[in-house]
Amino acid sequence: MKWRRFFALLTAVFFAAVPARAELQIDVTGAVRDPLPLAFPEMSAANSAAESYGEDIREVIIADLERSGLFRIIPENSYIQELKSVNDQPEFTDWKAINAHALVQSAVSEVGPQNIKVEMRLWDVYAESQMKGQSFTTTKDNWRRIAHVIADAIYERLTGEKGYFDTRIVYVSETGPATRRIKRLAIMDQDGENHKFLTSGASLVLTPRFSPNLQKITYMSYSGTIPKVYLLDIESGQQQLIGNFPGMTFAPVFSPDSKKLLLSYANNGKTNIYEMDLQTFKAKRLTNSNAIDTSPSYSPDGKQIVFNSDRGGNQQLYIMDADGSNIHRISHGSGRYATPVWSPRGDYIAFTKMANGQFYIGVMYPDGSGERLLANGYLVEAPVWAPNGRVLMYFRQEKGNARRNAPVKLYTIDLTGYNERMVITPADASDPAWSPLLP
C-alpha cells in the first residue's frame, strides 16, 4: 500500500476560468433538500481502450457526487447537445432547457502504454462561463484515484469547501458469533473499494485512528486479557507497542502534528488521560481524578482536548487545555455522553449520546451550545469526521434475537442530519476512522 510510490499525479490547469456573472455555488451551511442538477455527458475518447477507462472514471465520479447528497445527475437520455470533444463549446440554451445548473465536460486519452490523461471542464450553465478546467495524467492502474480527485475538484468548486472523496477508511471488520467474535483491522477507499485486511484476526482489535500525516495508525489490541496500544506503519506493515503501562490502556488518538498520542490509562479503579511523546515515549498525566476520564480528542489547533468523564456522577463531556488545566463541563442535556471527537474545522464536537433507551449521534458547539441529534437507533456509536468536517461516519446495529446476531454496519450522515447512507463492507464493521485527504 505504498501510496507515495503508487500515485504519481501530474495536475495542471489547462483552461482559464472566466469569471461568472452570478457565481454558481451550493450553500452547505444549511440543510440541502434539493440537490443541484448537474449534467455529465460521457467522456470523449480517442479509441475503445481509452473509452473503457472513461466509462469507469465517470461512473466513480458520479457515484461520489451523488453520495454526497448535494448533486443530482441529470439522465443522459434527456441531453439535447452531443459533445464530441472536450473542446466543443456548450450550447447553453440546450442545457438550460433540461434545467442543468452545472455541466461537466471531459475526455480521456492514452499517453504511452502505461499512462492515461483525463481532462475536465466545469461550466456554470446559467452564467454561461467556465468555472474550472484541469488536466490529470497518471498510470492506468490508478484510474480510480483520479476519479476521486476529479470528484473532489468539482465538489470544492461548487461548494467552496474541500472534498472528501480521495480518502481512506480504517475500521474493525467483525465476523463470527457473539461469544467468539473475530475483530481485525481493515482499510478501504471511502466508497468501499480497494478493500484490504491489515491484521490477521489472531488478536482482538479496537478503536483504530489515523495519524494526520497518514503514515501510521494507532489502535488497541487484546493479545491476551490486557489491552495494549500499538502503532502500525501503513506502508511497511511494521507494528510497534506503545509504552509499558502495568494496567489497561485504551482510546488512543494522535495530536494534530502526529508527534503525540493521547490515551486513557486505568489503574486501581481510576482512569486518567495521558499524553505520550512519540519521540521519547515519555508519558505525562493530564487528568488526576478518582473518576473515569476517557475518549480524548484534540482540537484542530492542538490547544484544547475534549473528553468524557463521570466525575460529575454520570458520563458527560468536558474540555481542558492541552496541559490538563482549565477543565470545564460542556454537555448539559439529559442522558449520558461519550466518544467526543472535534471537527477538523474546529466548529463542532460530535458525540454519542445514550438517553431514553436509545443511542444517538449528535453534534454541539465547543462551548456546549447548539446540541443537535443527527441519528438514533438501538445502537449507534463512535462518530468520526470526514476531513472537510461536512460528513460523519459511525457504526449502527439494530436489536438482534436469540437465533441471530444483528449485523453491524458503517453509515455516513450529513452534518445537517440528512442523507444517511450505509457503507458497504464485506463483513460486519465497527469503529471507523477517516483519513485526511491523500497526498
Coordinates of C-alpha atoms in Angstrom, one line a residue:
M1 CA 0.0 0.0 0.0
K2 CA 2.8 2.4 -1.0
W3 CA 0.7 5.4 -1.7
R4 CA 3.5 7.8 -2.4
R5 CA 5.2 5.5 -4.9
F6 CA 1.9 4.2 -6.3
F7 CA 0.4 7.6 -7.1
A8 CA 2.4 9.9 -9.3
L9 CA -0.1 12.6 -10.3
L10 CA 0.5 15.5 -12.6
T11 CA -2.1 18.2 -12.3
A12 CA -2.3 21.4 -14.4
V13 CA -5.0 24.0 -15.1
F14 CA -5.4 23.8 -18.9
F15 CA -8.2 26.3 -19.4
A16 CA -8.5 29.7 -17.7
A17 CA -11.8 30.0 -15.9
V18 CA -13.9 33.0 -17.0
P19 CA -15.5 34.9 -14.0
A20 CA -19.2 34.1 -13.8
R21 CA -21.7 36.9 -13.8
A22 CA -23.5 35.4 -10.9
E23 CA -21.3 32.6 -9.5
L24 CA -23.0 29.2 -9.0
Q25 CA -22.3 27.8 -5.5
I26 CA -24.2 25.5 -3.2
D27 CA -24.8 26.7 0.3
V28 CA -23.7 23.9 2.5
T29 CA -24.3 25.7 5.8
G30 CA -27.9 24.6 6.0
A31 CA -30.0 21.5 5.0
V32 CA -29.8 20.9 1.3
R33 CA -33.1 19.2 0.3
D34 CA -32.9 19.8 -3.4
P35 CA -29.6 18.6 -4.9
L36 CA -28.0 20.7 -7.6
P37 CA -29.0 19.4 -11.1
L38 CA -25.7 18.6 -12.9
A39 CA -25.2 17.3 -16.4
F40 CA -22.3 14.9 -17.0
P41 CA -22.1 13.5 -20.6
E42 CA -20.0 10.6 -21.5
M43 CA -16.2 11.2 -21.6
S44 CA -14.9 11.7 -25.1
A45 CA -12.2 9.2 -26.0
A46 CA -9.8 8.6 -28.9
N47 CA -10.2 4.8 -29.0
S48 CA -12.0 1.9 -27.4
A49 CA -9.3 1.3 -24.8
A50 CA -9.4 4.9 -23.6
E51 CA -13.2 4.8 -23.8
S52 CA -13.3 1.9 -21.3
Y53 CA -11.3 3.9 -18.8
G54 CA -13.6 6.9 -19.4
E55 CA -16.7 4.9 -18.6
D56 CA -15.2 3.6 -15.3
I57 CA -13.8 7.0 -14.2
R58 CA -17.1 8.8 -15.0
E59 CA -19.1 6.2 -13.1
V60 CA -16.9 6.7 -9.9
I61 CA -17.1 10.5 -10.1
I62 CA -20.9 10.4 -10.4
A63 CA -21.2 7.9 -7.5
D64 CA -19.1 10.2 -5.3
L65 CA -21.1 13.3 -6.1
E66 CA -24.5 11.7 -5.7
R67 CA -23.5 10.0 -2.5
S68 CA -22.8 13.5 -1.0
G69 CA -26.5 14.3 -1.3
L70 CA -25.7 17.7 -2.8
F71 CA -25.9 16.8 -6.5
R72 CA -28.4 15.1 -8.8
I73 CA -27.0 13.8 -12.1
I74 CA -29.5 14.5 -15.0
P75 CA -30.2 11.3 -17.0
E76 CA -28.3 11.2 -20.4
N77 CA -31.4 10.4 -22.4
S78 CA -32.6 14.0 -21.8
Y79 CA -29.5 15.7 -23.2
I80 CA -30.0 17.7 -26.3
Q81 CA -26.5 18.7 -27.4
E82 CA -24.0 15.9 -28.1
L83 CA -20.5 17.0 -27.0
K84 CA -17.9 15.1 -29.1
S85 CA -14.8 16.8 -27.7
V86 CA -13.7 18.4 -24.5
N87 CA -13.0 21.5 -26.7
D88 CA -16.6 21.7 -28.0
Q89 CA -18.4 24.9 -26.9
P90 CA -21.5 24.1 -25.0
E91 CA -24.8 25.3 -26.4
F92 CA -26.1 26.7 -23.1
T93 CA -29.7 27.1 -24.2
D94 CA -29.8 23.3 -24.7
W95 CA -28.5 22.7 -21.2
K96 CA -30.8 25.3 -19.7
A97 CA -33.7 23.6 -21.4
I98 CA -33.1 20.4 -19.2
N99 CA -32.5 22.6 -16.1
A100 CA -28.8 21.7 -15.8
H101 CA -27.2 24.3 -13.5
A102 CA -23.7 22.9 -14.0
L103 CA -22.1 20.9 -16.8
V104 CA -19.1 18.6 -16.7
Q105 CA -17.3 18.2 -20.0
S106 CA -14.5 15.6 -20.0
A107 CA -12.1 13.5 -22.1
V108 CA -9.7 10.6 -21.6
S109 CA -6.7 9.6 -23.8
E110 CA -3.8 7.2 -23.6
V111 CA -0.3 8.6 -23.0
G112 CA 2.0 5.8 -24.0
P113 CA 1.5 2.2 -22.9
Q114 CA 1.2 2.8 -19.2
N115 CA -0.5 6.2 -18.6
I116 CA -3.8 8.0 -19.2
K117 CA -4.7 11.6 -19.4
V118 CA -8.0 12.9 -18.1
E119 CA -9.3 16.4 -18.9
M120 CA -12.2 18.1 -17.2
R121 CA -14.1 21.4 -17.7
L122 CA -16.8 22.5 -15.3
W123 CA -19.3 25.0 -16.6
D124 CA -21.8 27.3 -14.9
V125 CA -24.7 26.9 -17.4
Y126 CA -26.8 29.9 -16.4
A127 CA -23.8 32.3 -16.2
E128 CA -22.5 30.7 -19.5
S129 CA -19.0 30.6 -18.1
Q130 CA -16.3 28.1 -17.3
M131 CA -15.7 27.6 -13.5
K132 CA -12.8 25.2 -13.6
G133 CA -10.5 23.4 -16.1
Q134 CA -7.9 20.8 -15.2
S135 CA -5.8 18.0 -16.7
F136 CA -4.6 14.9 -14.9
T137 CA -2.0 12.4 -16.0
T138 CA -1.4 9.1 -14.1
T139 CA -0.8 5.4 -14.5
K140 CA -3.6 3.3 -15.9
D141 CA -4.0 1.2 -12.7
N142 CA -4.6 4.5 -10.8
W143 CA -7.7 5.4 -12.7
R144 CA -10.0 5.1 -9.6
R145 CA -8.0 7.5 -7.6
I146 CA -8.0 10.0 -10.5
A147 CA -11.9 9.8 -10.4
H148 CA -11.9 10.6 -6.7
V149 CA -9.6 13.6 -7.2
I150 CA -11.8 15.0 -10.0
A151 CA -14.9 14.5 -7.8
D152 CA -13.2 16.5 -5.1
A153 CA -12.3 19.2 -7.6
I154 CA -15.9 19.5 -8.7
Y155 CA -17.2 19.4 -5.1
E156 CA -14.8 22.1 -4.0
R157 CA -15.6 24.5 -6.8
L158 CA -19.3 24.2 -6.4
T159 CA -19.5 24.2 -2.6
G160 CA -16.5 26.3 -1.6
E161 CA -15.3 23.5 0.7
K162 CA -12.7 20.8 0.4
G163 CA -13.9 17.5 -0.8
Y164 CA -13.5 14.2 1.0
F165 CA -13.6 11.5 -1.8
D166 CA -9.9 10.9 -2.2
T167 CA -9.6 9.4 1.3
R168 CA -9.5 6.1 3.1
I169 CA -11.3 4.4 5.9
V170 CA -9.8 2.1 8.5
Y171 CA -12.3 0.1 10.5
V172 CA -12.7 -3.0 12.6
S173 CA -14.0 -5.9 10.5
E174 CA -16.2 -8.3 12.6
T175 CA -17.0 -12.0 11.9
G176 CA -18.2 -15.0 13.9
P177 CA -20.7 -15.5 16.7
A178 CA -21.1 -13.0 19.6
T179 CA -19.2 -15.3 22.0
R180 CA -16.3 -15.8 19.7
R181 CA -16.1 -12.6 17.7
I182 CA -13.1 -12.2 15.4
K183 CA -12.1 -8.5 15.0
R184 CA -9.4 -7.4 12.7
L185 CA -8.2 -4.1 11.1
A186 CA -9.3 -3.4 7.5
I187 CA -8.7 -0.5 5.2
M188 CA -10.6 0.7 2.1
D189 CA -11.3 3.7 0.0
Q190 CA -14.1 5.9 1.3
D191 CA -16.5 4.3 -1.2
G192 CA -15.7 0.8 0.0
E193 CA -13.4 -0.2 -2.9
N194 CA -9.8 -1.4 -2.7
H195 CA -10.5 -3.3 0.5
K196 CA -7.6 -4.9 2.4
F197 CA -7.1 -6.5 5.8
L198 CA -4.3 -5.2 7.9
T199 CA -4.3 -7.7 10.8
S200 CA -4.9 -11.5 10.8
G201 CA -7.6 -11.6 13.4
A202 CA -5.5 -13.6 15.9
S203 CA -5.8 -10.7 18.4
L204 CA -8.9 -8.6 19.0
V205 CA -8.5 -5.0 17.8
L206 CA -10.5 -1.9 18.6
T207 CA -10.6 1.9 18.0
P208 CA -8.2 2.5 15.1
R209 CA -7.2 6.1 14.4
F210 CA -5.2 7.7 11.6
S211 CA -2.3 10.0 12.2
P212 CA -2.8 13.4 10.5
N213 CA 0.3 12.8 8.3
L214 CA -1.1 9.4 7.1
Q215 CA 2.0 7.4 7.9
K216 CA 0.6 5.5 10.9
I217 CA -2.5 4.1 12.5
T218 CA -2.9 3.7 16.3
Y219 CA -5.2 1.1 17.7
M220 CA -5.9 -1.1 20.7
S221 CA -5.3 -4.8 20.7
Y222 CA -6.1 -7.6 23.1
S223 CA -3.2 -10.1 22.7
G224 CA -4.4 -12.0 25.8
T225 CA -6.5 -10.4 28.5
I226 CA -4.8 -7.0 28.8
P227 CA -5.4 -4.4 26.0
K228 CA -2.3 -2.7 24.6
V229 CA -1.9 0.3 22.3
Y230 CA 0.0 -0.2 19.1
L231 CA 1.3 1.9 16.2
L232 CA 1.1 0.4 12.7
D233 CA 3.0 1.8 9.8
I234 CA 0.6 1.7 6.8
E235 CA 3.2 1.4 4.1
S236 CA 5.7 -1.0 5.7
G237 CA 3.2 -3.0 7.9
Q238 CA 5.6 -2.7 10.8
Q239 CA 3.8 -2.7 14.2
Q240 CA 5.1 -1.1 17.4
L241 CA 3.9 -1.5 21.0
I242 CA 3.4 1.9 22.7
G243 CA 4.6 2.3 26.3
N244 CA 4.8 -0.2 29.1
F245 CA 1.9 0.6 31.4
P246 CA 1.2 -2.1 34.0
G247 CA -2.6 -1.5 33.8
M248 CA -5.1 -1.1 31.0
T249 CA -4.6 1.4 28.2
F250 CA -7.2 2.3 25.6
A251 CA -8.8 5.0 23.4
P252 CA -5.6 6.2 21.7
V253 CA -5.6 9.3 19.4
F254 CA -3.0 11.4 17.6
S255 CA -2.2 15.0 18.2
P256 CA -2.7 17.3 15.1
D257 CA 1.1 17.3 14.4
S258 CA 1.3 13.5 14.8
K259 CA 4.0 13.9 17.4
K260 CA 2.0 12.9 20.4
L261 CA -0.6 10.4 21.4
L262 CA -3.5 10.8 23.9
L263 CA -4.7 7.7 25.7
S264 CA -6.5 6.6 28.7
Y265 CA -4.9 4.5 31.5
A266 CA -6.9 2.6 34.0
N267 CA -5.4 1.6 37.3
N268 CA -6.9 0.8 40.8
G269 CA -10.4 1.8 39.7
K270 CA -9.3 5.1 38.3
T271 CA -8.9 6.1 34.6
N272 CA -6.9 9.1 33.7
I273 CA -5.8 10.7 30.4
Y274 CA -2.2 10.7 29.5
E275 CA -0.2 12.4 26.7
M276 CA 2.7 10.4 25.2
D277 CA 5.6 11.9 23.2
L278 CA 6.1 9.6 20.3
Q279 CA 9.8 10.5 20.0
T280 CA 10.8 10.0 23.6
F281 CA 7.9 7.7 24.6
K282 CA 7.6 9.5 27.8
A283 CA 4.0 9.9 29.2
K284 CA 2.6 12.9 31.1
R285 CA -0.7 12.6 33.1
L286 CA -3.2 15.3 32.1
T287 CA -6.1 14.4 34.5
N288 CA -5.9 13.4 38.1
S289 CA -9.3 12.3 39.5
N290 CA -11.0 9.3 41.1
A291 CA -13.4 9.2 38.1
I292 CA -13.2 7.5 34.6
D293 CA -11.8 10.0 32.2
T294 CA -11.5 8.7 28.6
S295 CA -12.2 9.2 24.8
P296 CA -9.9 12.3 24.5
S297 CA -9.8 14.3 21.2
Y298 CA -7.6 17.3 20.4
S299 CA -9.0 20.5 18.9
P300 CA -7.6 21.1 15.4
D301 CA -5.0 23.6 16.7
G302 CA -3.9 21.2 19.5
K303 CA -4.6 23.8 22.2
Q304 CA -7.6 22.0 23.8
I305 CA -8.8 18.5 24.5
V306 CA -12.4 17.3 24.8
F307 CA -13.1 14.1 26.7
N308 CA -15.8 12.3 28.6
S309 CA -15.9 11.7 32.3
D310 CA -18.2 10.5 35.0
R311 CA -16.6 12.9 37.6
G312 CA -20.0 14.6 38.0
G313 CA -21.9 11.4 38.6
N314 CA -22.6 10.2 35.1
Q315 CA -20.8 10.4 31.7
Q316 CA -20.6 14.0 30.4
L317 CA -18.3 15.9 28.1
Y318 CA -15.5 18.1 29.4
I319 CA -12.9 20.4 27.8
M320 CA -9.5 21.2 29.1
D321 CA -6.4 23.0 27.9
A322 CA -3.8 20.8 26.3
D323 CA -1.7 20.8 29.5
G324 CA -4.6 19.5 31.6
S325 CA -5.7 22.8 33.1
N326 CA -8.9 24.7 33.0
I327 CA -11.3 21.6 33.0
H328 CA -14.9 22.5 32.5
R329 CA -18.1 20.7 31.6
I330 CA -19.8 21.5 28.2
S331 CA -22.7 18.9 28.0
H332 CA -25.8 19.7 30.0
G333 CA -28.6 17.8 28.3
S334 CA -30.4 14.7 29.7
G335 CA -28.7 11.3 29.3
R336 CA -25.1 10.2 29.1
Y337 CA -22.5 11.4 26.6
A338 CA -19.4 9.5 25.2
T339 CA -16.9 9.3 22.4
P340 CA -16.5 13.0 21.6
V341 CA -14.4 14.0 18.6
W342 CA -13.6 17.5 17.5
S343 CA -14.4 18.5 13.9
P344 CA -11.4 19.2 11.6
R345 CA -12.8 22.7 11.1
G346 CA -13.0 23.3 14.9
D347 CA -16.6 24.4 14.8
Y348 CA -18.3 21.3 16.2
I349 CA -17.8 18.4 18.5
A350 CA -19.5 15.1 17.6
F351 CA -20.5 12.6 20.3
T352 CA -22.5 9.5 21.2
K353 CA -25.5 10.0 23.5
M354 CA -27.5 7.5 25.5
A355 CA -30.9 8.6 26.6
N356 CA -34.4 7.1 26.9
G357 CA -33.2 3.6 26.0
Q358 CA -31.8 4.8 22.7
F359 CA -28.4 5.7 21.3
Y360 CA -27.8 9.0 19.3
I361 CA -25.1 10.6 17.2
G362 CA -25.1 14.3 17.8
V363 CA -23.1 17.5 17.5
M364 CA -22.7 20.6 19.6
Y365 CA -20.6 23.7 19.6
P366 CA -17.3 23.6 21.6
D367 CA -19.0 25.8 24.3
G368 CA -21.7 23.1 24.7
S369 CA -24.5 25.1 23.0
G370 CA -26.4 24.2 19.8
E371 CA -26.8 20.5 20.5
R372 CA -28.4 18.6 17.6
L373 CA -29.1 14.9 17.3
L374 CA -28.5 13.6 13.8
A375 CA -29.1 9.8 14.0
N376 CA -30.6 7.4 16.5
G377 CA -31.2 3.7 16.9
Y378 CA -30.8 0.6 19.2
L379 CA -27.0 1.1 18.9
V380 CA -25.3 4.0 17.0
E381 CA -21.8 4.8 18.2
A382 CA -18.3 6.1 17.6
P383 CA -18.7 9.1 15.2
V384 CA -15.7 10.2 13.2
W385 CA -15.4 13.2 10.8
A386 CA -14.7 13.4 7.1
P387 CA -11.6 15.6 6.6
N388 CA -13.7 18.6 5.5
G389 CA -16.0 18.5 8.6
R390 CA -19.1 18.1 6.5
V391 CA -19.9 14.4 6.9
L392 CA -19.8 11.9 9.9
M393 CA -19.3 8.2 9.8
Y394 CA -20.3 5.8 12.6
F395 CA -21.5 2.3 13.1
R396 CA -25.0 1.1 13.6
Q397 CA -26.5 -2.2 15.0
E398 CA -30.2 -3.0 15.3
K399 CA -31.6 -5.2 18.0
G400 CA -30.9 -8.9 17.4
N401 CA -32.7 -12.0 18.7
A402 CA -31.8 -15.3 20.3
R403 CA -31.2 -17.1 17.0
R404 CA -29.3 -14.4 15.0
N405 CA -26.9 -11.6 15.8
A406 CA -28.0 -8.3 14.3
P407 CA -25.5 -7.0 11.6
V408 CA -23.1 -4.2 12.5
K409 CA -22.7 -1.7 9.6
L410 CA -21.0 1.6 8.9
Y411 CA -23.1 4.6 8.0
T412 CA -22.5 8.2 6.9
I413 CA -24.7 11.2 7.5
D414 CA -24.5 14.8 6.6
L415 CA -23.8 17.4 9.2
T416 CA -27.3 18.7 8.8
G417 CA -28.8 15.3 9.7
Y418 CA -29.9 14.3 6.2
N419 CA -28.6 11.8 3.6
E420 CA -27.8 8.8 5.9
R421 CA -26.2 6.1 3.8
M422 CA -24.8 2.7 4.6
V423 CA -21.2 2.0 3.6
I424 CA -20.8 -1.5 2.0
T425 CA -18.2 -3.7 3.6
P426 CA -17.5 -7.5 3.1
A427 CA -18.5 -8.3 6.7
D428 CA -19.8 -6.6 9.8
A429 CA -18.0 -3.3 10.5
S430 CA -17.4 -1.0 13.5
D431 CA -15.0 1.6 14.9
P432 CA -14.4 3.6 11.7
A433 CA -11.5 6.1 11.3
W434 CA -11.5 8.6 8.4
S435 CA -8.1 9.6 6.8
P436 CA -7.2 13.1 5.8
L437 CA -7.1 13.8 2.0
L438 CA -4.4 11.6 0.5
P439 CA -1.2 13.5 -0.6

